Structures are given as C-alpha cells and as structure tokens.
GROMACS .gro file of N, CA, C and O in nm:
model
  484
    1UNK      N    1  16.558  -5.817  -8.970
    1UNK     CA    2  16.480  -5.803  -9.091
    1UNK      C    3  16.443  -5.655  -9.109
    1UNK      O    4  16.399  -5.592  -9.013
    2UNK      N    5  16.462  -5.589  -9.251
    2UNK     CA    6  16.428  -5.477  -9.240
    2UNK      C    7  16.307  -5.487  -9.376
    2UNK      O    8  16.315  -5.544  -9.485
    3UNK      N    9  16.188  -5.398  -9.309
    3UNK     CA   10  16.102  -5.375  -9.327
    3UNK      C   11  16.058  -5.249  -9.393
    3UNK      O   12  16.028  -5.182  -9.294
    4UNK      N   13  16.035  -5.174  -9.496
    4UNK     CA   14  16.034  -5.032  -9.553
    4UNK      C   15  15.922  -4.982  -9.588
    4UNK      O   16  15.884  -5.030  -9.695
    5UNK      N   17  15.845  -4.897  -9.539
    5UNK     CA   18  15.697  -4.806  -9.608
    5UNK      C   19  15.703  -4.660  -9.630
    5UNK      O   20  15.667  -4.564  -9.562
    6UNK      N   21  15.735  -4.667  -9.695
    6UNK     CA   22  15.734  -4.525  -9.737
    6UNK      C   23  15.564  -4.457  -9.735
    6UNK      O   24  15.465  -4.527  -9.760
    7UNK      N   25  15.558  -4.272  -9.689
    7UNK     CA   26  15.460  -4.244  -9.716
    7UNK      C   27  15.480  -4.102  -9.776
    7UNK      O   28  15.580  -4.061  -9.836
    8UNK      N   29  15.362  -4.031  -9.747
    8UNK     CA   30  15.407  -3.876  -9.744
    8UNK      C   31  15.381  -3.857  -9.957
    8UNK      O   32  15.338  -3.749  -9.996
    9UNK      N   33  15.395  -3.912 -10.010
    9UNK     CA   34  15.307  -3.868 -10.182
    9UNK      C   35  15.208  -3.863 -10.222
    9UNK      O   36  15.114  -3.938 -10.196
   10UNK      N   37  15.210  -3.742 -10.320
   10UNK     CA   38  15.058  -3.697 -10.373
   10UNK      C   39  15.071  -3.654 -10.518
   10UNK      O   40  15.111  -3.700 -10.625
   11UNK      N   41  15.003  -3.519 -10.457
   11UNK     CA   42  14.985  -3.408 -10.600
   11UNK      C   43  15.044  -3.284 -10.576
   11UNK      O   44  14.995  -3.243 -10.471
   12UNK      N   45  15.114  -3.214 -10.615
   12UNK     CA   46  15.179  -3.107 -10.595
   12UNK      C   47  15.166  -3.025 -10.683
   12UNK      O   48  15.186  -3.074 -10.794
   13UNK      N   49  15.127  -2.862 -10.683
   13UNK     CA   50  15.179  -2.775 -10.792
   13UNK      C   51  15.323  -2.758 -10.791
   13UNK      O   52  15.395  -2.765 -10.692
   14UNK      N   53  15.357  -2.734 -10.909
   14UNK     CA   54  15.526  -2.706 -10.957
   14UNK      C   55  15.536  -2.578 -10.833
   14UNK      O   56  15.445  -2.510 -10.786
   15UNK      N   57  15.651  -2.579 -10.810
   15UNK     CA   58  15.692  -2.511 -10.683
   15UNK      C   59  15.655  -2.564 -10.515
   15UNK      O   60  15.733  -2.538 -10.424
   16UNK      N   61  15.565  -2.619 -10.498
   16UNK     CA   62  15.523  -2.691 -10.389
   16UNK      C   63  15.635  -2.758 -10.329
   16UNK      O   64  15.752  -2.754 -10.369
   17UNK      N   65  15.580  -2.838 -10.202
   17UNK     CA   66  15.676  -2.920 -10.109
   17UNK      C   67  15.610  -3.007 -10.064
   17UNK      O   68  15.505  -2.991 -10.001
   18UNK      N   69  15.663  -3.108 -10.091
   18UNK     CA   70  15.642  -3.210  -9.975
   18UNK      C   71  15.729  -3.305  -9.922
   18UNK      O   72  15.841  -3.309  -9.974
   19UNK      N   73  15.701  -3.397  -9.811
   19UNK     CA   74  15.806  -3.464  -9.729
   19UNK      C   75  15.747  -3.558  -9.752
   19UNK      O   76  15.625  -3.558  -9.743
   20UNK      N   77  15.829  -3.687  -9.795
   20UNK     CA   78  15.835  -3.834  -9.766
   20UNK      C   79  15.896  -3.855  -9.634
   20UNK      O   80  15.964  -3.788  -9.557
   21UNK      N   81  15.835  -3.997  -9.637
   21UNK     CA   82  15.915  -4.026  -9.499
   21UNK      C   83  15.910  -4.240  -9.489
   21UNK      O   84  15.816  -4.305  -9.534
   22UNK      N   85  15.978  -4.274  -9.452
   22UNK     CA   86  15.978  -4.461  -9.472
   22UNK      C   87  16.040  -4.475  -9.347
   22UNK      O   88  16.145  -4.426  -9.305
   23UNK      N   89  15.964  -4.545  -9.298
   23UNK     CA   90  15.973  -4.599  -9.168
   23UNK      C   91  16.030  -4.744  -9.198
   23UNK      O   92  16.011  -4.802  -9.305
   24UNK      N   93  16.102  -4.795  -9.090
   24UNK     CA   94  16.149  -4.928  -9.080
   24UNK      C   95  16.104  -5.044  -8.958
   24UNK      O   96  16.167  -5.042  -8.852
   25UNK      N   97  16.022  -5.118  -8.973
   25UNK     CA   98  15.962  -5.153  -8.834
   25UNK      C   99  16.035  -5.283  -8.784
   25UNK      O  100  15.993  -5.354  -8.692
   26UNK      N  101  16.153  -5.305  -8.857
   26UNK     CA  102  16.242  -5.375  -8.818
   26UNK      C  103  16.340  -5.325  -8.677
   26UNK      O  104  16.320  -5.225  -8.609
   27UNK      N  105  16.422  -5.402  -8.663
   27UNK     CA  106  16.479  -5.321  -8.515
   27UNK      C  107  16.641  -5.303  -8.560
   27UNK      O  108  16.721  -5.286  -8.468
   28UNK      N  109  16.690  -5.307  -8.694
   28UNK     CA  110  16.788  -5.281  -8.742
   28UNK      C  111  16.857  -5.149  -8.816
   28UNK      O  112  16.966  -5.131  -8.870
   29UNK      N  113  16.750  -5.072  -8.796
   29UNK     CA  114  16.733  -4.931  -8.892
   29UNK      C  115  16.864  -4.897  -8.889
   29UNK      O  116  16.930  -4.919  -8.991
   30UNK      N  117  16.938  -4.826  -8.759
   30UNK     CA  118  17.035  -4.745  -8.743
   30UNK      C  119  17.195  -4.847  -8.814
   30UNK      O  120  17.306  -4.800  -8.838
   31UNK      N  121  17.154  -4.977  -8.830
   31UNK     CA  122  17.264  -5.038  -8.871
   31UNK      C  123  17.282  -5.048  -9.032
   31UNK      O  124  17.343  -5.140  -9.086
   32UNK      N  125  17.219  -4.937  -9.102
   32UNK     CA  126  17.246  -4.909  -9.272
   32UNK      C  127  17.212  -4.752  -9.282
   32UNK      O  128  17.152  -4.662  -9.223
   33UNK      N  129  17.285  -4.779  -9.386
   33UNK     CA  130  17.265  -4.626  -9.471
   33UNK      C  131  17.140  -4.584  -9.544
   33UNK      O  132  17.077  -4.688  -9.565
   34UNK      N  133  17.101  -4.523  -9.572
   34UNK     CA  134  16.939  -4.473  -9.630
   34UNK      C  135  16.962  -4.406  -9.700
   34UNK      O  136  17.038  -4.312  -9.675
   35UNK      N  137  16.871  -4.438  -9.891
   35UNK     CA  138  16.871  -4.403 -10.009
   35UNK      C  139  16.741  -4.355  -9.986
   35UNK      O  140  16.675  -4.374  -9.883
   36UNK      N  141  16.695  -4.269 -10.124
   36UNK     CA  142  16.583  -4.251 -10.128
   36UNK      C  143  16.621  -4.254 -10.334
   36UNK      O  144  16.717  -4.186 -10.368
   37UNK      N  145  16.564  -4.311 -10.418
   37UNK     CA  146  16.561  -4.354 -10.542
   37UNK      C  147  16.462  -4.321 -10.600
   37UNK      O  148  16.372  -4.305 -10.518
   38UNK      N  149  16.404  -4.285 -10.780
   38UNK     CA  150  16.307  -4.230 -10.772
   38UNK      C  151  16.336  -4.317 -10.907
   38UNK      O  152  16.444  -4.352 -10.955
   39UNK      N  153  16.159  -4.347 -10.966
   39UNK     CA  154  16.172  -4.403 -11.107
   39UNK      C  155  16.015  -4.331 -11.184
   39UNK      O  156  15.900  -4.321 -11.143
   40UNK      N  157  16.078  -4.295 -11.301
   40UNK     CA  158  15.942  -4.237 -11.350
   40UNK      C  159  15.909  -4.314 -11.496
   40UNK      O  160  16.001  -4.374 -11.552
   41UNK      N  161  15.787  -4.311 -11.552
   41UNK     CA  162  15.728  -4.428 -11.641
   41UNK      C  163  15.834  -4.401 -11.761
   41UNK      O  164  15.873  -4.293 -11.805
   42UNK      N  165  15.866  -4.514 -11.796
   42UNK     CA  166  15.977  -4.578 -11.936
   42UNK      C  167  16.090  -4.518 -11.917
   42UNK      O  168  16.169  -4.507 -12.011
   43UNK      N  169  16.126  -4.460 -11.768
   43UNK     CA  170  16.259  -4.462 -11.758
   43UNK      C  171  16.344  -4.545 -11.639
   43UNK      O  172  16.265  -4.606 -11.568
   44UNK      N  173  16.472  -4.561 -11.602
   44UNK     CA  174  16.545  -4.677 -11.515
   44UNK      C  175  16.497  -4.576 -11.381
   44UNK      O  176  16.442  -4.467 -11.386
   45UNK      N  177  16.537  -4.648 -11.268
   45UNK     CA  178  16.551  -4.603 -11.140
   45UNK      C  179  16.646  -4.530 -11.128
   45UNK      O  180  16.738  -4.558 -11.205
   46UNK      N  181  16.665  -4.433 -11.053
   46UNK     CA  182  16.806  -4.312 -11.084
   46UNK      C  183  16.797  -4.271 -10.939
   46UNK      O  184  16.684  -4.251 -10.895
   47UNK      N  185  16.924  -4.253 -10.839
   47UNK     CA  186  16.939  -4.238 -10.731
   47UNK      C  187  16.927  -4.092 -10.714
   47UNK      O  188  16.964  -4.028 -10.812
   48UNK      N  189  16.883  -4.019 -10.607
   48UNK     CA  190  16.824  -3.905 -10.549
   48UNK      C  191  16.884  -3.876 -10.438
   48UNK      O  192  16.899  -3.754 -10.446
   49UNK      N  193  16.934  -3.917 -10.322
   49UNK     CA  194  17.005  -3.874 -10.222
   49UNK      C  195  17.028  -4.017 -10.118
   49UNK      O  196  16.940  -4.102 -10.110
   50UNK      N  197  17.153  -4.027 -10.046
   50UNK     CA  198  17.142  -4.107  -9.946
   50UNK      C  199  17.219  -4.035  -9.770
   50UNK      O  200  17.275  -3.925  -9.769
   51UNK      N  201  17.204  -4.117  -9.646
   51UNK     CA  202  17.211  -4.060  -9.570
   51UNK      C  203  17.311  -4.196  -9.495
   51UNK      O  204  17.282  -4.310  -9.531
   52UNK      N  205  17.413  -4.179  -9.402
   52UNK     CA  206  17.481  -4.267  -9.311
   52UNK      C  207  17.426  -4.302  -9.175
   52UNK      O  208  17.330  -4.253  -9.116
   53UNK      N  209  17.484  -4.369  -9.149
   53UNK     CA  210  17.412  -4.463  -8.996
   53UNK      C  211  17.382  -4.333  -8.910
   53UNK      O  212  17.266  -4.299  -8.886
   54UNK      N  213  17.472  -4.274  -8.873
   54UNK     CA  214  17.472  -4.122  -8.767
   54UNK      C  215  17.361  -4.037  -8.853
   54UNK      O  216  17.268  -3.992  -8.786
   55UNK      N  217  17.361  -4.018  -8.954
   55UNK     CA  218  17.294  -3.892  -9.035
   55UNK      C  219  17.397  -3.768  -9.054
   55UNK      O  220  17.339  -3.675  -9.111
   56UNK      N  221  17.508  -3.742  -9.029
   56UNK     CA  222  17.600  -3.682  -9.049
   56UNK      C  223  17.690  -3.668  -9.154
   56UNK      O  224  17.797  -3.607  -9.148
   57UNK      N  225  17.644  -3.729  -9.252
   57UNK     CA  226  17.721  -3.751  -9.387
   57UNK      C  227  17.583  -3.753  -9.492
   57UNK      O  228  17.495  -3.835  -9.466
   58UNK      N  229  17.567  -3.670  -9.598
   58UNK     CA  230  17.453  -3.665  -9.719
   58UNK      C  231  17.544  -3.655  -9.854
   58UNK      O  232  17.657  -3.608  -9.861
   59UNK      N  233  17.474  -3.707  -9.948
   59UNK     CA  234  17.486  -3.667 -10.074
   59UNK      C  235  17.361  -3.687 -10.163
   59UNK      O  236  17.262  -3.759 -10.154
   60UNK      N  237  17.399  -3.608 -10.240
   60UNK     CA  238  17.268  -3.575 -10.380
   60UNK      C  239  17.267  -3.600 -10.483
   60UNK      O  240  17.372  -3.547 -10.520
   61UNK      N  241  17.216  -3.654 -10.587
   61UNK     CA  242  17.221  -3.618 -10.712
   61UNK      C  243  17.198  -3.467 -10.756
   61UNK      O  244  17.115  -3.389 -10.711
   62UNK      N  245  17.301  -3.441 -10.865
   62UNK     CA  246  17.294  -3.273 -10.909
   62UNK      C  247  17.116  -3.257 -10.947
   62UNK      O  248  17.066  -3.146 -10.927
   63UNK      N  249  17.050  -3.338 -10.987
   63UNK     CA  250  16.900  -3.253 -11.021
   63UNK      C  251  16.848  -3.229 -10.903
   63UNK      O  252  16.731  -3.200 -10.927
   64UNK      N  253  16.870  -3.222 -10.764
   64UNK     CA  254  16.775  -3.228 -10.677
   64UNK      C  255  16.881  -3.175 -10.564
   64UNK      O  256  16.845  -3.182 -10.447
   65UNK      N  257  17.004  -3.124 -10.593
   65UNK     CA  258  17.119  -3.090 -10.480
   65UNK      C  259  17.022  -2.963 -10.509
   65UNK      O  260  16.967  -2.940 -10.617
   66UNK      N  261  17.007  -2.841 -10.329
   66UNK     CA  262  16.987  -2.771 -10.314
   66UNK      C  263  16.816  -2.686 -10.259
   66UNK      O  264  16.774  -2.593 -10.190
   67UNK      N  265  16.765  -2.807 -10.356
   67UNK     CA  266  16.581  -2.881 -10.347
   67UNK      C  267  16.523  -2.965 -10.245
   67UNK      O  268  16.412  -2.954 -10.194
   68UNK      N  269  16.618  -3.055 -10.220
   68UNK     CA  270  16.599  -3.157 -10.122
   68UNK      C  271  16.691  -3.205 -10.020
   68UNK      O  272  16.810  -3.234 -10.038
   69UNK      N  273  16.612  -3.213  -9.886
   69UNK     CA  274  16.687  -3.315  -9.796
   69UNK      C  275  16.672  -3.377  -9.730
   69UNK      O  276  16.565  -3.358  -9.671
   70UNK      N  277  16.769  -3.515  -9.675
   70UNK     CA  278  16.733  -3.633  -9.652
   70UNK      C  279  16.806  -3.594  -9.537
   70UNK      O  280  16.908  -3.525  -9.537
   71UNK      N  281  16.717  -3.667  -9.390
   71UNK     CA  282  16.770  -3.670  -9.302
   71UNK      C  283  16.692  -3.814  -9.223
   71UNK      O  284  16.620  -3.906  -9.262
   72UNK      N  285  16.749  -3.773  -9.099
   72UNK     CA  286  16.693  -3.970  -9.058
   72UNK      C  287  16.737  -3.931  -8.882
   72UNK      O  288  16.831  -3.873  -8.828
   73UNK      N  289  16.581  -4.015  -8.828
   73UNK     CA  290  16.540  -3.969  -8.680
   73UNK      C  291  16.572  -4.171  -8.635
   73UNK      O  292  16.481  -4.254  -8.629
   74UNK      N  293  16.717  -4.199  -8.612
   74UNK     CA  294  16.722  -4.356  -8.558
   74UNK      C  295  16.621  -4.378  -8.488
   74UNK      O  296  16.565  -4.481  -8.526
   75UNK      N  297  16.533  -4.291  -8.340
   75UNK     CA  298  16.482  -4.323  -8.263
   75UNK      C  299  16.316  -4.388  -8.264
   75UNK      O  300  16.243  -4.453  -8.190
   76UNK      N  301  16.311  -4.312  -8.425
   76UNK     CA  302  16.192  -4.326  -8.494
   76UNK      C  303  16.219  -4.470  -8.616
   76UNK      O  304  16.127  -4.545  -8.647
   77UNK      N  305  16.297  -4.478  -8.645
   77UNK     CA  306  16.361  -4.581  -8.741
   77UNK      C  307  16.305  -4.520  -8.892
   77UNK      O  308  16.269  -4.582  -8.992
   78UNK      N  309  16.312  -4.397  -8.871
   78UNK     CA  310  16.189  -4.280  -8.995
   78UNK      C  311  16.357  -4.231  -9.068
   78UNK      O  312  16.456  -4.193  -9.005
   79UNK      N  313  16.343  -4.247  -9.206
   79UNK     CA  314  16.404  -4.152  -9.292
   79UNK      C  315  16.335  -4.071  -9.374
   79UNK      O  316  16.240  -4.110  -9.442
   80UNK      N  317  16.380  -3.952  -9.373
   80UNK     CA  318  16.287  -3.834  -9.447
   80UNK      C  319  16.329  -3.778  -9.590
   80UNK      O  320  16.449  -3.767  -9.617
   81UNK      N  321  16.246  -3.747  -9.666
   81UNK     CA  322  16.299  -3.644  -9.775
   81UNK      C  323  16.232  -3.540  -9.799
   81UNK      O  324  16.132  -3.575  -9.862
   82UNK      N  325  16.233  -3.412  -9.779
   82UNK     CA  326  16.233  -3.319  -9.795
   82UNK      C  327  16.250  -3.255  -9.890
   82UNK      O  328  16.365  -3.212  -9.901
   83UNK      N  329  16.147  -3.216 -10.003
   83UNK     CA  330  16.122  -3.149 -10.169
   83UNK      C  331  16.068  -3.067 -10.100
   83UNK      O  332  15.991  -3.069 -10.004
   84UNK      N  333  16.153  -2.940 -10.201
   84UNK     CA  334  16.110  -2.813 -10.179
   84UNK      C  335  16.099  -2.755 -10.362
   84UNK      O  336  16.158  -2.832 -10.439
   85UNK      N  337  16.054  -2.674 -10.407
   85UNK     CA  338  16.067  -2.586 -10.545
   85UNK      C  339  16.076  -2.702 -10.636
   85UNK      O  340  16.170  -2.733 -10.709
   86UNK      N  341  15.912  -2.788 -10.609
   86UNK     CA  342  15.939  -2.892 -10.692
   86UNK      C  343  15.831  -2.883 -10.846
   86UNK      O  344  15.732  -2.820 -10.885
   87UNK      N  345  15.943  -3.010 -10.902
   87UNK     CA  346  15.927  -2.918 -11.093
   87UNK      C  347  15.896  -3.081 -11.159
   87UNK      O  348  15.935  -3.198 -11.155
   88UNK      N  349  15.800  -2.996 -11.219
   88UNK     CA  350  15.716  -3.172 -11.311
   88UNK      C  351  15.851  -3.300 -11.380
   88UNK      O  352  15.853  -3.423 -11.388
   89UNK      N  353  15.912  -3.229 -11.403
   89UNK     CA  354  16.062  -3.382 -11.373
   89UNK      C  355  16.113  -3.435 -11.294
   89UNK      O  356  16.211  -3.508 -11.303
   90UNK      N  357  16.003  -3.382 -11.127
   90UNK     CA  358  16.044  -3.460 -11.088
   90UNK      C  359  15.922  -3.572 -11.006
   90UNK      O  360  15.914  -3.647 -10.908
   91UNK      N  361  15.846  -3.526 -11.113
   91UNK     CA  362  15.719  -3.674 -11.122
   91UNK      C  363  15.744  -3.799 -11.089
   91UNK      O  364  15.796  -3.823 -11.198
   92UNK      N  365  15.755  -3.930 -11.017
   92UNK     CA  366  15.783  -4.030 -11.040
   92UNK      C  367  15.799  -4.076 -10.880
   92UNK      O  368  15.822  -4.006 -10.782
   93UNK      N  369  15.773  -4.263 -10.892
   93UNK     CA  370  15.745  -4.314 -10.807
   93UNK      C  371  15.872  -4.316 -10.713
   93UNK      O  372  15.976  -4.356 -10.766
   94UNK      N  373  15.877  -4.283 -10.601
   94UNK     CA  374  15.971  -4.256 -10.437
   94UNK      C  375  15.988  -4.370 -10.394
   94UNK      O  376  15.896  -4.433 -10.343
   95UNK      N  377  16.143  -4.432 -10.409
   95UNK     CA  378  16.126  -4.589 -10.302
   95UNK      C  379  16.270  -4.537 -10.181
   95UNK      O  380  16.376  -4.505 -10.234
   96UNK      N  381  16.262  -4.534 -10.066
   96UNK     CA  382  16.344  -4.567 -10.003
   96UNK      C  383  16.418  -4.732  -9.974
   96UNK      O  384  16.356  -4.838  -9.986
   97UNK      N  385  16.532  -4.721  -9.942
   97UNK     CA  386  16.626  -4.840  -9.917
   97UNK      C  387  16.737  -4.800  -9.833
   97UNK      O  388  16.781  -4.686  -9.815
   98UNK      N  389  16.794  -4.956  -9.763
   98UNK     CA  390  16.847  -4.947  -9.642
   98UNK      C  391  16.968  -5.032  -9.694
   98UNK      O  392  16.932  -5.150  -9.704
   99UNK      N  393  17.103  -5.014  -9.733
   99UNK     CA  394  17.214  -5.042  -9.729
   99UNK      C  395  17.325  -5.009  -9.699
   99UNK      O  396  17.325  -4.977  -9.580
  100UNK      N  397  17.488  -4.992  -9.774
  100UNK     CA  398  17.585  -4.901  -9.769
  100UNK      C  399  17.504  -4.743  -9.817
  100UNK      O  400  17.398  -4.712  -9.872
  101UNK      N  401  17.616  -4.677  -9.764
  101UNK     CA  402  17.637  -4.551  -9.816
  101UNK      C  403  17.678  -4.521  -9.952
  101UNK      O  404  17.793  -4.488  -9.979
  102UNK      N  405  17.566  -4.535 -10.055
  102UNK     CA  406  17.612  -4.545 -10.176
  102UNK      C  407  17.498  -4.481 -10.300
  102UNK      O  408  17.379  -4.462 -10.275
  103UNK      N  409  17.545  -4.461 -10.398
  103UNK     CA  410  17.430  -4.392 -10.473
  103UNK      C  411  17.397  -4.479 -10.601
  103UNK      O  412  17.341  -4.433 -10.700
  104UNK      N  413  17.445  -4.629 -10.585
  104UNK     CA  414  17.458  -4.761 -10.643
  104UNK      C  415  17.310  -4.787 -10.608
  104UNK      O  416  17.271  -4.814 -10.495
  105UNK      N  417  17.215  -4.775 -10.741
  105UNK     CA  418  17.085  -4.870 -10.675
  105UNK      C  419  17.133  -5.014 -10.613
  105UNK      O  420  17.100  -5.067 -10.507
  106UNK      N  421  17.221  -5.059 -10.714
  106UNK     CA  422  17.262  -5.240 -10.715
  106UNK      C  423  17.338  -5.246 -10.565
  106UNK      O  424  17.370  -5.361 -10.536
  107UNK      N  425  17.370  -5.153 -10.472
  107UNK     CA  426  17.427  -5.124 -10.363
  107UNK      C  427  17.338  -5.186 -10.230
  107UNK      O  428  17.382  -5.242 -10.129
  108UNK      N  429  17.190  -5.154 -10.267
  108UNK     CA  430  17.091  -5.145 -10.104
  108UNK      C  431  17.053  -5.283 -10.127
  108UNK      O  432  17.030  -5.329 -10.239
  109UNK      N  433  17.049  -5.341 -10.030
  109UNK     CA  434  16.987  -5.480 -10.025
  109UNK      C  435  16.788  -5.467  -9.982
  109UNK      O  436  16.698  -5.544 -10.014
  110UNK      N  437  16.785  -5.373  -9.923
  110UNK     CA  438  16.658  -5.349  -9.886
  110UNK      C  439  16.565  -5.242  -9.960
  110UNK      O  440  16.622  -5.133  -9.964
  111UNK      N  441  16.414  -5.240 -10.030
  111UNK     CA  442  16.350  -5.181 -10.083
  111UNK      C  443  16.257  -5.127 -10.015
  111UNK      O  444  16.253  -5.182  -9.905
  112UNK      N  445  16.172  -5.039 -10.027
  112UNK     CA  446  16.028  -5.028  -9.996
  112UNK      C  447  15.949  -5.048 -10.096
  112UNK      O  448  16.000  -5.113 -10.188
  113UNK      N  449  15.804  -5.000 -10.114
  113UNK     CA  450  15.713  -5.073 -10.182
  113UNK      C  451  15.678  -4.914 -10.305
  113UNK      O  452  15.625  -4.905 -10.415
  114UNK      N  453  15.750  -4.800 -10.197
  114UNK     CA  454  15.751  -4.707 -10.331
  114UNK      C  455  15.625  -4.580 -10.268
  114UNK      O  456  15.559  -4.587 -10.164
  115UNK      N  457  15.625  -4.478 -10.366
  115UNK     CA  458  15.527  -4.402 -10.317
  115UNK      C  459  15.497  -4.273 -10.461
  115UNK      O  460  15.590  -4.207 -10.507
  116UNK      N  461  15.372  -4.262 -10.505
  116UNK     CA  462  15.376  -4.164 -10.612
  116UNK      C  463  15.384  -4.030 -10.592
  116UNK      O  464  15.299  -3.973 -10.525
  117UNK      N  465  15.476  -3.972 -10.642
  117UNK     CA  466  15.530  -3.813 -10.613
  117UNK      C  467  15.456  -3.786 -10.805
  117UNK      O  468  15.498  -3.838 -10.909
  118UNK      N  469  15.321  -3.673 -10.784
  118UNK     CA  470  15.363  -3.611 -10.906
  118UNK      C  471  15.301  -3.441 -10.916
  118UNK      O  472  15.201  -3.395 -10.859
  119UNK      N  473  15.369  -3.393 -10.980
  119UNK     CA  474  15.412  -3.243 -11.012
  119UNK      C  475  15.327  -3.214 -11.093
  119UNK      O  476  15.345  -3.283 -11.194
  120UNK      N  477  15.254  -3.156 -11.102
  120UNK     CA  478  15.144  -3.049 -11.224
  120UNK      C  479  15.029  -2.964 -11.163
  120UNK      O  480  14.957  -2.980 -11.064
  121UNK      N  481  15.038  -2.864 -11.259
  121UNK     CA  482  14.935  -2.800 -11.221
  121UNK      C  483  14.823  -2.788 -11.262
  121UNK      O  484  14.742  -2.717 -11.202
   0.00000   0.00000   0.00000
C-alpha cells in the first residue's frame, strides 16, 4: 500500500526557494516512479517533473526545466522537489504520486493529499 504526504509549502517571495518533500510510509516506495504535479485555482492539473525507481533518470516540464529538481532518497521512502527563482505562476497546490515513469497525470495510480505552494510579494 502506498501511502503519500507531502510537506515543505508556504509563502514565498518571487525569487525565493523552497523544497517539498512526500514521504511514503508504505514499504513499496522504491518499486514506482515519482511525479510531482501541480494544480492552480480554475485550471487542470499539469505535470511538473517525474523521477525513476534508481533516481537516475528525470524529466521536466519546459516551465520549470532549469528551476527545479526532483530527486528521491529510497532509504527515506522521501521524494523531493526543489524550487529555486520561483515566479507567481507558479502558485498552486503540489501533489506528489507514485507510478510509471511518465508525465501522464492518468499514468500514477497513487496521490498525495497535496500541499499549497504560493508566490507573492
């Protein structure tokens, strides 16, 4: 059973950083891939980066390639994201998920409960 909490969101000034992070307290972590998905008010969920079983394979969406990165500690069953030079678009609620390696929301079988990321000064 996998289990997802994301934490690590707040308030940020534009340019700021912060790290998410979703733990899995299931004992299956290392056996999926890890998304991190972001949805902001009256718009769809739109994928943000995911990571492979090893952590040796990433990809990004272009708004956030170069800004952010996702990496993942198996031993901890913790996947991370890492915002850096962050900009009021990219306001909106943080859910990690545990499936394929894919940038397919309809892809992860597993959710978390989400976390509010927002940008202003």
């Amino acid at each position: 059973q996998v289990q997802l909490v994301e934490s690590g969101g707040g308030l940020v000034q534009p340019g700021g950083s912060l790290r998410l992070s979703c733990a899995d307290s299931g004992r299956t972590f290392s056996n999926y891939a890890m998304g991190w998905f972001r949805q902001a008010p009256g718009k769809e969920r739109e994928f943000v980066a995911t990571i492979n079983l090893s952590g040796g394979r990433t990809y990004y969406a272009d708004s956030v390639r170069g800004r952010f990165t996702i990496s993942r500690d198996n031993a901890k069953n913790t996947v991370y994201l890492q915002m850096n030079s962050l900009k009021p678009d990219d306001t909106a609620i943080y859910y990690c998920a545990a499936g394929p390696f894919s940038s397919s929301k309809d892809d992860y079988n597993y959710w978390g409960q989400g976390t509010q990321v927002t940008v202003s000064s």
